[in-house]
Amino acid sequence: MRILGISAFYHDSAAAMLEDGRIVAAAQEERFTRKKHDAAFPTNAVAYCLAAAECDMAEVDHVVFYDKPFLKFERLLETYLATSPRGFRSFRMAMPLWIKEKLFQKRLLRRELGKRGGSKEWSGSLLFTEHHLAHAASAFFPSPFPSAAVLTMDGVGEWCTTSLGHGRDRELEILKEIRFPHSLGLLYSAFTYYTGFRVNSGEYKVMGLAPYGRPLFAQKILDNLIDLKEDGSFRLDQRYFDYCTGLTMTSPAFHRLFGAEPRKPESPLTRREMDLAASIQAVTEEVVLRLARFARQETGERHLCLAGGVALNCVVNGKLLRKRIFDDIWIQPAAGDAGGAVGAALAAWHGYLGKTRVLDGKDRMAGAYLGPAFEQHDIEKRLTAAGAVYTVLTDDEVIAHTVDALVDEKAVGWMQGRMEFGPRALGGRSILGDPRSPTMQKTLNLKVKYRESFRPFAPSVRREDVAEWFDIDTDSPYMLLVADVLDRRKVPLGPDEAALFGIDRLNVPRSEIPAVTHVDYSARVQTVHQDTNPRYWALLSAFKERTGCPVLVNTSFNVRGEPIICTPEDAFHCFMGTEIECLTVGNCFLRKEDQPSHLRQDYKAQFELD
């Protein structure tokens, strides 16, 4: 039996395919269209899922959409009526799109799916789940736990913004929820907007900026913006926000409370933005910890599953793990809306069809390597057509040449196997570097990624070596847990270095692996497992054998504003548009100096900054 899950029309559209309950393919539309956070119907992602399952639409038993548009429309109407006439401007702007497309998504979905089958409309079984049920299903059903508490936290679905669920075998029940407009995700997004970053994209930047600041405004947030209860439930004082009635996130009252207008995008970052970031991060951590304690008390479970955009806050997740409220936690790697495609399909398989789960102690996401892969002959054909000059190597030579480049402190593009599903590059579509280099972070940020210099990079480490370098000894395959570098790996700071503030702290080496050590000694750890990514594991093993260090810098293979690469052509274009010095695609190895100079590009200006 085949079930196709779809998330679309808001941001990060995606499709996922189940075959007899097994996730065989999942991908985001942005990777194919090269439009970041693409919200359109996932035409290309659906086509890929059908190809991966070697079927056409006539052979798909059910299609499941990840939320219920009429409930979402009801929320829009009721919000307008409750705030009228203040919200008329935003209501007037939203209505044409709703009336034209979103309100009648069933018809739209059938029409789009019909195009895949060569008909006017697809006539098969079309199901709808609620948004937070899809999130919860994406967290619990692929997890390795037979039963668990399930927390979902995001901006908003139909009405729900936060939910507590309880999963047992094939059963998943939502026990409690917090409803719009009271939203932890929207509170965090308000500070994303206020500190000058783009909502639904810049939340990572706020999280990365937080360690530079002090939580000076945390109490002000708790005293004014959010009424936080002991059980983690909360209400937001809507006088300080504008997302219900206006076109921005924060209101004039918010600006008066914090003493200034929002920072203009791309203007200099000051101590103030760093302190604001540290403050909202501290408040978010407190809310999630209280919710988790309540979830443990309410369900009695030893395990916790997480999904929703807030679950991508890996700093919160790391603290949750260290607090030991639960014995273990598991986070859906595509915790945002893209993962709703997987959750919707799984909700139908277990909830609608009543199929039992398969449990063997491992999760069912296959390392998140669920996207397209390219055969070696196809890679060579595509690179040749693009004008690339490459050398075809044996498997061992690929590893050896890549290690040589890394030891020489070169930035290496690494495209191998299936593309990752979710926002993280995990060794399938990555840019790699030597973490021991004191200049690698700055070089990668400014010359390769073209992004803000303060942003940290994540380490990949072999699972068997993680406890030798970081204060964590558990699986973290999806780069969703933050842990400190071990004390014995740290470098003590001198008095002058300790007195530095803000971005000046960035250039002080703090450990044996400075390129992946944030200013507070933390790191966003990815454990690499031989069974899910043997080639990347082999590269880390060879790097360790050469240097004694089983860690690499791993950042996504793209530049600022660009979706992560998908195809060999994408890899080559990004390679030629940046200062990446070597590129490995399958068994093809490319050096920048060998490439035709006329194929060089100015990549900086090709993508809208996020």
XYZ file of C-alpha atoms in Angstrom:
610
model
C 0.000 0.000 0.000
C 1.240 3.475 -0.903
C 0.369 6.683 0.931
C 1.521 10.083 -0.272
C 1.744 12.857 2.363
C 1.714 16.505 1.317
C 2.386 19.788 3.121
C 1.950 22.985 1.125
C 0.698 26.553 0.664
C 2.286 28.271 3.691
C 6.034 27.631 3.720
C 8.417 24.706 3.194
C 6.135 22.621 0.976
C 7.077 18.954 0.837
C 5.959 15.468 -0.135
C 6.622 12.075 1.442
C 5.851 8.525 0.325
C 5.043 5.506 2.506
C 5.142 1.962 1.172
C 3.468 -0.502 3.540
C 4.190 1.912 6.369
C 7.871 2.428 5.523
C 9.076 5.918 4.602
C 10.724 5.425 1.218
C 11.059 9.042 0.056
C 10.625 12.598 1.315
C 11.771 15.935 -0.083
C 11.067 19.654 0.084
C 9.929 21.521 -2.999
C 12.523 24.284 -2.517
C 15.347 21.898 -3.395
C 13.958 21.420 -6.908
C 12.668 24.928 -7.672
C 15.706 26.656 -6.010
C 13.262 29.022 -4.247
C 13.904 29.006 -0.498
C 10.895 28.042 1.691
C 8.865 27.486 -1.483
C 5.176 27.348 -0.490
C 3.722 26.180 -3.807
C 2.115 22.809 -4.427
C 5.102 20.413 -4.328
C 4.908 19.306 -7.948
C 8.565 18.312 -8.167
C 8.680 16.667 -4.750
C 5.596 14.589 -5.617
C 7.176 13.568 -8.934
C 10.332 12.525 -7.096
C 8.344 10.479 -4.538
C 6.475 8.676 -7.327
C 9.748 7.938 -9.114
C 11.383 6.681 -5.919
C 8.435 4.346 -5.338
C 8.433 3.372 -9.040
C 4.720 4.064 -9.409
C 2.258 6.585 -10.810
C -0.687 8.349 -9.182
C -3.057 5.531 -10.147
C -1.037 3.230 -7.880
C -1.225 5.534 -4.835
C -3.878 4.331 -2.385
C -4.290 7.494 -0.314
C -3.088 11.101 -0.448
C -3.077 12.925 2.901
C -2.854 16.691 3.324
C -1.226 17.964 6.525
C -3.929 20.342 7.794
C -7.577 21.309 7.460
C -8.067 24.506 5.443
C -11.644 25.192 6.606
C -10.542 25.221 10.248
C -7.720 27.592 9.340
C -10.191 29.844 7.517
C -12.457 29.754 10.564
C -9.560 31.002 12.694
C -8.886 33.813 10.232
C -12.538 34.925 10.277
C -12.956 34.706 14.041
C -9.706 36.580 14.645
C -10.868 39.348 12.361
C -14.304 39.545 13.970
C -12.780 39.616 17.468
C -10.453 42.502 16.595
C -12.548 44.377 14.002
C -12.058 46.926 12.589
C -8.313 47.012 13.464
C -7.400 44.010 11.352
C -9.268 45.004 8.222
C -6.146 45.803 6.208
C -4.529 42.413 6.734
C -7.927 40.704 6.340
C -8.466 42.463 3.011
C -5.035 41.360 1.809
C -5.542 37.725 2.839
C -9.057 37.223 1.460
C -8.368 37.107 -2.305
C -5.816 34.307 -1.921
C -8.102 32.359 0.388
C -11.119 32.691 -1.885
C -9.124 31.939 -5.007
C -7.011 29.041 -3.715
C -6.750 28.084 -0.088
C -10.424 27.691 0.851
C -10.964 25.174 -1.900
C -7.786 23.198 -1.511
C -9.508 19.868 -2.003
C -10.292 20.816 -5.583
C -6.863 22.351 -6.064
C -5.139 19.240 -4.723
C -7.147 16.937 -6.978
C -6.344 19.114 -9.971
C -2.604 19.223 -9.225
C -2.458 15.489 -8.511
C -4.402 14.849 -11.720
C -1.635 16.542 -13.701
C 0.739 13.820 -12.484
C -1.626 11.167 -13.829
C -2.459 12.895 -17.100
C -6.070 13.580 -16.119
C -8.135 16.635 -15.245
C -8.533 15.612 -11.603
C -7.182 12.787 -9.453
C -10.160 10.756 -8.180
C -8.490 8.640 -5.494
C -8.800 8.754 -1.698
C -7.904 12.240 -0.398
C -7.664 12.639 3.385
C -6.911 15.572 5.693
C -5.297 15.588 9.152
C -5.165 18.423 11.636
C -1.894 20.339 11.561
C -0.659 19.503 15.054
C -1.748 15.892 14.752
C 0.492 15.705 11.665
C 3.375 17.209 13.683
C 2.744 14.806 16.571
C 2.528 11.823 14.211
C 5.818 12.839 12.553
C 7.450 12.846 15.996
C 6.014 9.719 17.597
C 5.463 7.140 14.878
C 9.038 7.185 13.420
C 10.603 7.354 16.902
C 12.250 4.292 18.456
C 9.944 4.441 21.496
C 6.994 2.014 22.018
C 5.252 4.757 23.984
C 6.033 8.409 24.708
C 4.761 11.837 25.636
C 4.597 14.039 22.527
C 5.049 17.812 22.578
C 4.443 19.933 19.486
C 5.190 23.655 19.427
C 5.095 25.988 16.423
C 3.659 29.309 15.223
C 0.139 28.131 14.537
C -1.721 25.396 12.660
C -5.486 25.715 12.350
C -6.044 26.960 15.918
C -3.497 24.997 17.937
C -0.023 26.418 18.642
C 1.165 23.940 21.305
C -0.073 20.455 22.076
C 0.611 17.609 24.470
C -0.053 14.151 23.106
C 0.378 10.585 24.278
C 1.540 7.885 21.913
C 1.228 4.149 22.592
C 1.947 1.644 19.819
C -0.343 2.716 16.941
C -2.465 4.991 19.129
C -1.804 8.729 19.315
C -4.053 10.964 21.384
C -3.873 14.743 21.779
C -4.519 15.464 25.463
C -4.218 19.236 25.742
C -3.524 22.208 23.539
C -2.848 25.947 23.646
C -4.647 27.947 20.968
C -3.943 30.958 18.789
C -3.094 33.797 19.375
C -1.059 32.456 22.325
C 1.995 30.946 20.631
C 5.557 30.275 21.758
C 6.655 30.141 18.122
C 5.117 33.527 17.358
C 6.668 35.013 20.528
C 10.114 33.893 19.309
C 9.318 35.150 15.809
C 8.359 38.540 17.265
C 11.912 38.876 18.580
C 13.269 37.571 15.281
C 11.465 40.452 13.580
C 12.386 42.980 16.280
C 16.103 42.152 16.075
C 16.057 42.700 12.306
C 15.889 39.154 10.934
C 13.356 37.540 8.634
C 10.493 35.637 10.287
C 10.310 31.899 9.491
C 13.972 31.986 8.479
C 16.015 34.096 10.918
C 15.033 32.225 14.096
C 18.297 30.256 13.769
C 20.190 33.521 13.777
C 18.543 34.684 17.013
C 19.485 31.362 18.593
C 23.081 31.682 17.324
C 23.318 35.281 18.513
C 22.062 34.525 22.033
C 25.392 33.306 23.519
C 26.972 36.702 22.741
C 24.475 38.502 24.985
C 23.060 38.507 28.500
C 19.392 37.773 29.325
C 18.831 41.298 30.665
C 15.310 41.533 29.241
C 14.082 38.081 30.298
C 12.216 39.327 33.368
C 10.694 42.165 31.364
C 9.361 39.595 28.884
C 7.942 37.461 31.706
C 6.421 40.470 33.474
C 4.765 41.969 30.400
C 4.543 39.795 27.290
C 3.815 36.297 28.571
C 1.807 35.064 31.543
C 3.609 31.779 32.173
C 2.061 29.222 34.530
C 3.878 26.541 36.492
C 2.618 23.808 34.139
C 4.084 25.613 31.107
C 0.760 26.913 29.801
C 0.812 30.584 28.876
C -1.029 33.537 27.435
C 0.473 36.420 25.482
C -0.611 40.001 26.083
C -1.808 40.930 22.605
C -1.300 44.658 23.171
C 2.391 44.061 22.425
C 1.915 42.151 19.175
C 0.600 42.966 15.724
C 0.337 39.581 14.018
C -3.436 39.242 14.536
C -4.454 42.548 13.058
C -1.483 44.064 11.254
C 1.247 43.248 8.828
C 4.164 43.047 11.296
C 4.948 40.996 14.379
C 5.303 43.685 17.065
C 3.173 46.691 18.026
C 4.099 50.253 19.092
C 3.539 49.138 22.708
C 6.254 46.494 22.238
C 8.633 49.129 20.902
C 7.891 51.469 23.811
C 8.432 48.639 26.289
C 11.899 47.889 24.908
C 12.709 51.520 24.185
C 13.330 51.492 20.413
C 11.946 50.688 16.988
C 12.869 47.316 15.416
C 16.425 47.025 14.099
C 16.607 47.560 10.344
C 17.720 44.427 8.441
C 21.459 44.342 7.590
C 22.251 47.281 9.924
C 25.080 46.701 12.469
C 24.356 44.340 15.333
C 24.813 45.861 18.774
C 25.018 44.633 22.348
C 21.284 45.359 22.560
C 20.295 42.777 19.900
C 22.582 40.230 21.543
C 20.929 40.812 24.926
C 17.454 40.619 23.373
C 18.386 37.317 21.700
C 19.768 35.921 24.976
C 16.583 37.018 26.758
C 14.031 35.425 24.457
C 16.171 32.290 24.306
C 16.161 32.087 28.140
C 12.384 32.586 28.297
C 11.807 29.961 25.605
C 13.946 27.481 27.505
C 11.928 28.089 30.678
C 8.613 27.576 28.872
C 9.741 24.327 27.236
C 11.208 22.930 30.467
C 7.949 23.609 32.309
C 5.924 22.035 29.492
C 8.185 18.975 29.581
C 7.851 18.561 33.352
C 4.082 18.745 33.004
C 4.156 16.256 30.113
C 6.099 13.782 32.270
C 3.674 14.240 35.159
C 0.561 14.020 32.988
C 1.541 10.943 30.954
C 3.940 9.139 33.295
C 6.094 8.341 30.258
C 9.902 7.993 30.346
C 10.350 9.143 26.739
C 9.529 12.385 24.970
C 9.035 13.129 21.257
C 9.177 16.657 19.836
C 8.057 18.358 16.610
C 6.914 21.761 15.365
C 9.234 24.619 14.432
C 10.209 25.328 18.052
C 11.641 21.803 18.250
C 14.382 22.957 15.833
C 15.781 25.069 18.697
C 18.640 22.686 19.442
C 19.847 24.748 22.420
C 16.512 24.150 24.167
C 16.658 20.476 23.205
C 20.157 20.100 24.664
C 19.058 21.620 27.979
C 15.988 19.399 28.020
C 18.210 16.340 27.617
C 20.627 17.464 30.353
C 17.810 18.144 32.831
C 16.887 14.445 32.635
C 13.166 15.161 32.928
C 12.796 12.238 30.540
C 15.140 9.278 30.138
C 15.477 10.044 26.442
C 14.067 12.361 23.810
C 13.632 12.023 20.041
C 13.072 14.932 17.683
C 11.671 14.721 14.165
C 14.545 15.947 11.896
C 12.082 17.846 9.673
C 10.321 19.282 12.717
C 8.899 22.271 10.798
C 6.029 22.206 8.337
C 7.885 20.050 5.800
C 7.764 17.180 8.279
C 3.972 17.478 8.246
C 4.042 15.529 4.981
C 5.589 12.539 6.762
C 3.297 12.973 9.758
C 0.134 13.171 7.674
C 1.000 9.954 5.843
C 1.878 8.142 9.082
C -1.284 9.395 10.786
C -3.301 7.779 7.988
C -1.314 4.527 8.098
C -1.623 4.022 11.864
C -4.662 6.121 12.818
C -6.993 5.780 9.811
C -5.965 2.287 8.693
C -5.052 0.934 12.136
C -1.716 -0.581 11.113
C 0.695 -1.562 13.888
C 4.183 -0.098 14.278
C 7.455 -1.920 13.637
C 9.915 -1.400 16.506
C 13.540 -2.557 16.553
C 15.193 0.071 18.753
C 16.017 2.386 15.814
C 14.079 5.318 14.425
C 12.391 5.012 11.011
C 13.845 8.128 9.354
C 16.871 6.321 7.827
C 19.204 9.101 8.936
C 16.896 11.557 7.072
C 18.582 10.418 3.813
C 15.252 10.238 1.971
C 15.825 12.542 -1.019
C 17.180 12.009 -4.547
C 20.479 10.239 -5.264
C 22.385 10.119 -8.558
C 24.187 7.169 -10.126
C 27.864 7.645 -11.011
C 27.292 7.547 -14.782
C 24.549 10.172 -14.401
C 26.819 12.397 -12.279
C 29.558 12.260 -14.949
C 27.065 13.029 -17.712
C 25.626 16.019 -15.837
C 29.012 17.445 -14.801
C 30.345 17.096 -18.342
C 27.319 18.911 -19.724
C 27.921 21.714 -17.215
C 31.506 22.109 -18.466
C 33.165 20.732 -15.332
C 36.677 19.289 -15.314
C 36.907 16.318 -12.973
C 38.802 13.153 -12.149
C 37.005 9.868 -11.507
C 38.490 8.135 -8.469
C 38.042 4.817 -6.722
C 36.136 4.738 -3.429
C 39.362 4.745 -1.406
C 40.858 7.536 -3.518
C 37.754 9.720 -2.983
C 38.282 9.500 0.768
C 42.069 10.031 0.526
C 41.854 13.063 -1.794
C 39.159 14.666 0.357
C 41.186 14.170 3.529
C 44.235 15.710 1.792
C 42.192 18.809 0.959
C 40.729 19.086 4.453
C 44.138 18.774 6.124
C 45.328 21.592 3.833
C 42.522 23.706 5.381
C 40.550 23.836 2.152
C 36.759 24.199 2.023
C 35.347 21.047 0.415
C 31.941 20.588 -1.218
C 30.663 17.099 -0.458
C 27.705 15.644 -2.374
C 27.141 11.945 -1.741
C 24.168 9.596 -1.815
C 20.617 10.658 -1.011
C 19.730 14.246 -0.156
C 18.653 14.928 3.415
C 15.025 15.652 4.367
C 14.711 18.616 6.719
C 16.676 21.821 7.229
C 20.039 20.234 8.131
C 22.807 18.983 5.877
C 24.014 15.735 7.425
C 26.838 14.630 5.161
C 24.810 14.160 1.982
C 24.840 17.787 0.773
C 27.500 19.459 2.960
C 30.429 21.849 2.882
C 33.217 20.454 5.053
C 36.261 21.933 6.752
C 38.989 21.197 9.300
C 37.612 22.069 12.771
C 41.140 22.504 14.187
C 41.738 25.590 12.062
C 41.363 28.867 14.015
C 40.363 30.722 10.837
C 37.947 28.211 9.322
C 34.739 29.639 10.842
C 35.417 33.143 9.602
C 36.554 31.894 6.198
C 33.476 29.744 5.669
C 31.060 32.456 6.819
C 32.472 35.314 4.780
C 34.036 33.674 1.706
C 31.936 30.569 1.167
C 28.526 31.032 2.797
C 28.364 34.842 2.413
C 26.552 35.108 5.731
C 26.916 36.910 9.063
C 30.273 36.321 10.735
C 28.780 35.519 14.161
C 27.027 32.361 13.046
C 28.501 29.120 14.417
C 29.185 25.905 12.530
C 28.260 22.408 13.606
C 30.593 19.454 14.154
C 30.094 16.021 12.652
C 31.675 13.290 14.756
C 31.665 9.516 14.598
C 29.068 8.199 17.067
C 31.689 6.053 18.783
C 33.919 9.107 19.385
C 31.358 11.688 20.518
C 31.931 11.252 24.266
C 35.672 11.837 23.783
C 35.051 15.368 22.533
C 31.648 16.557 23.752
C 29.662 16.401 26.986
C 27.110 14.027 25.522
C 26.993 10.282 24.956
C 23.798 9.664 23.040
C 22.725 9.510 19.412
C 22.336 12.934 17.809
C 22.130 12.057 14.100
C 20.002 15.044 13.129
C 22.096 17.890 14.592
C 19.270 18.830 16.953
C 21.105 18.675 20.283
C 23.622 21.174 21.623
C 26.320 20.022 24.058
C 29.482 21.583 25.499
C 32.971 20.710 24.318
C 34.638 18.625 27.038
C 36.679 20.584 29.597
C 39.886 18.808 28.638
C 39.454 19.963 25.034
C 38.965 23.613 26.012
C 41.643 26.305 25.793
C 41.776 28.645 28.839
C 41.235 32.330 28.062
C 43.611 35.057 29.168
C 42.227 38.101 31.058
C 42.209 40.274 27.933
C 40.419 37.592 25.910
C 37.858 36.972 28.652
C 37.074 40.707 28.732
C 36.132 40.864 25.051
C 32.496 41.421 24.133
C 30.251 40.540 21.253
C 31.662 39.605 17.867
C 35.217 40.279 19.111
C 34.906 37.052 21.097
C 34.488 35.138 17.850
C 38.148 35.186 16.909
C 39.483 33.754 20.166
C 40.214 30.003 19.883
C 38.403 28.275 22.740
C 39.158 24.622 22.203
C 41.156 22.120 20.165
C 38.370 22.406 17.569
C 37.778 26.187 17.464
C 35.878 26.208 14.167
C 32.951 24.352 15.763
C 33.132 25.749 19.303
C 30.672 28.574 19.937
C 31.590 31.489 22.228
C 29.921 29.751 25.190
C 31.851 26.486 24.464
C 28.734 24.831 23.030
C 28.430 22.889 19.776
C 25.484 21.633 17.715
C 26.561 18.003 17.505
C 25.831 15.556 14.684
C 26.741 11.950 15.414
C 27.586 10.039 12.230
C 26.581 6.373 12.082
C 28.213 3.757 9.895
C 24.910 2.046 9.065
C 23.107 5.164 7.753
C 25.976 7.030 6.038
C 28.950 4.685 5.528
C 30.890 6.983 3.175
C 30.754 10.010 5.469
C 31.656 7.756 8.409
C 34.626 6.449 6.401
C 35.766 10.023 5.695
C 35.661 10.882 9.400
C 37.572 7.671 10.167
C 40.289 8.536 7.641
C 40.524 12.105 8.937
C 40.925 10.740 12.458
C 43.604 8.311 11.328
C 45.541 11.175 9.714
C 45.067 13.843 12.413
C 43.832 12.133 15.595
C 40.621 14.197 15.336
C 37.353 12.408 14.385
C 35.477 15.693 13.902
C 34.722 17.799 10.803
C 33.038 21.145 10.278
C 29.734 20.427 8.544
C 27.618 23.198 7.087
C 24.895 23.017 4.488
C 25.941 23.100 0.817
C 24.467 26.475 -0.198
C 25.016 30.193 0.249
C 22.889 32.609 2.213
C 19.371 32.744 0.730
C 19.870 29.645 -1.437
C 18.166 26.280 -0.777
C 20.565 23.404 -0.092
C 21.791 21.872 -3.340
C 20.010 18.877 -4.828
C 21.684 17.906 -8.119
C 25.282 17.621 -9.393
C 24.631 20.782 -11.442
C 23.564 22.661 -8.297
C 26.759 21.501 -6.595
C 28.946 22.615 -9.499
C 27.284 26.031 -9.788
C 27.662 26.714 -6.058
C 31.280 25.492 -6.237
C 31.992 27.896 -9.108
C 30.175 30.781 -7.430
C 31.982 30.633 -4.089
C 35.478 30.093 -2.750
C 34.953 26.385 -2.152
C 38.294 24.935 -3.270
C 37.485 21.272 -3.919
C 34.333 19.382 -4.762
C 33.509 15.692 -4.417
C 30.362 14.448 -6.192
C 30.026 10.694 -6.054
C 33.416 9.473 -7.281
C 34.168 12.660 -9.217
C 36.772 14.965 -7.678
C 37.087 18.598 -8.818
C 39.716 21.253 -8.059
C 38.872 24.893 -8.499
C 42.123 25.656 -10.330
C 41.273 23.057 -13.003
C 37.940 24.622 -13.941
C 37.399 26.896 -16.987
C 37.628 30.475 -15.759
C 34.651 31.612 -17.838
C 32.376 29.397 -15.730
C 33.128 31.359 -12.573
C 30.070 33.228 -11.279
C 29.288 36.017 -8.868
C 27.101 33.973 -6.592
C 26.620 36.618 -3.919
C 23.906 38.504 -5.776
C 21.984 35.531 -7.152
C 19.797 34.871 -4.112
C 17.628 37.144 -2.023
C 19.138 37.490 1.451
C 17.220 35.709 4.186
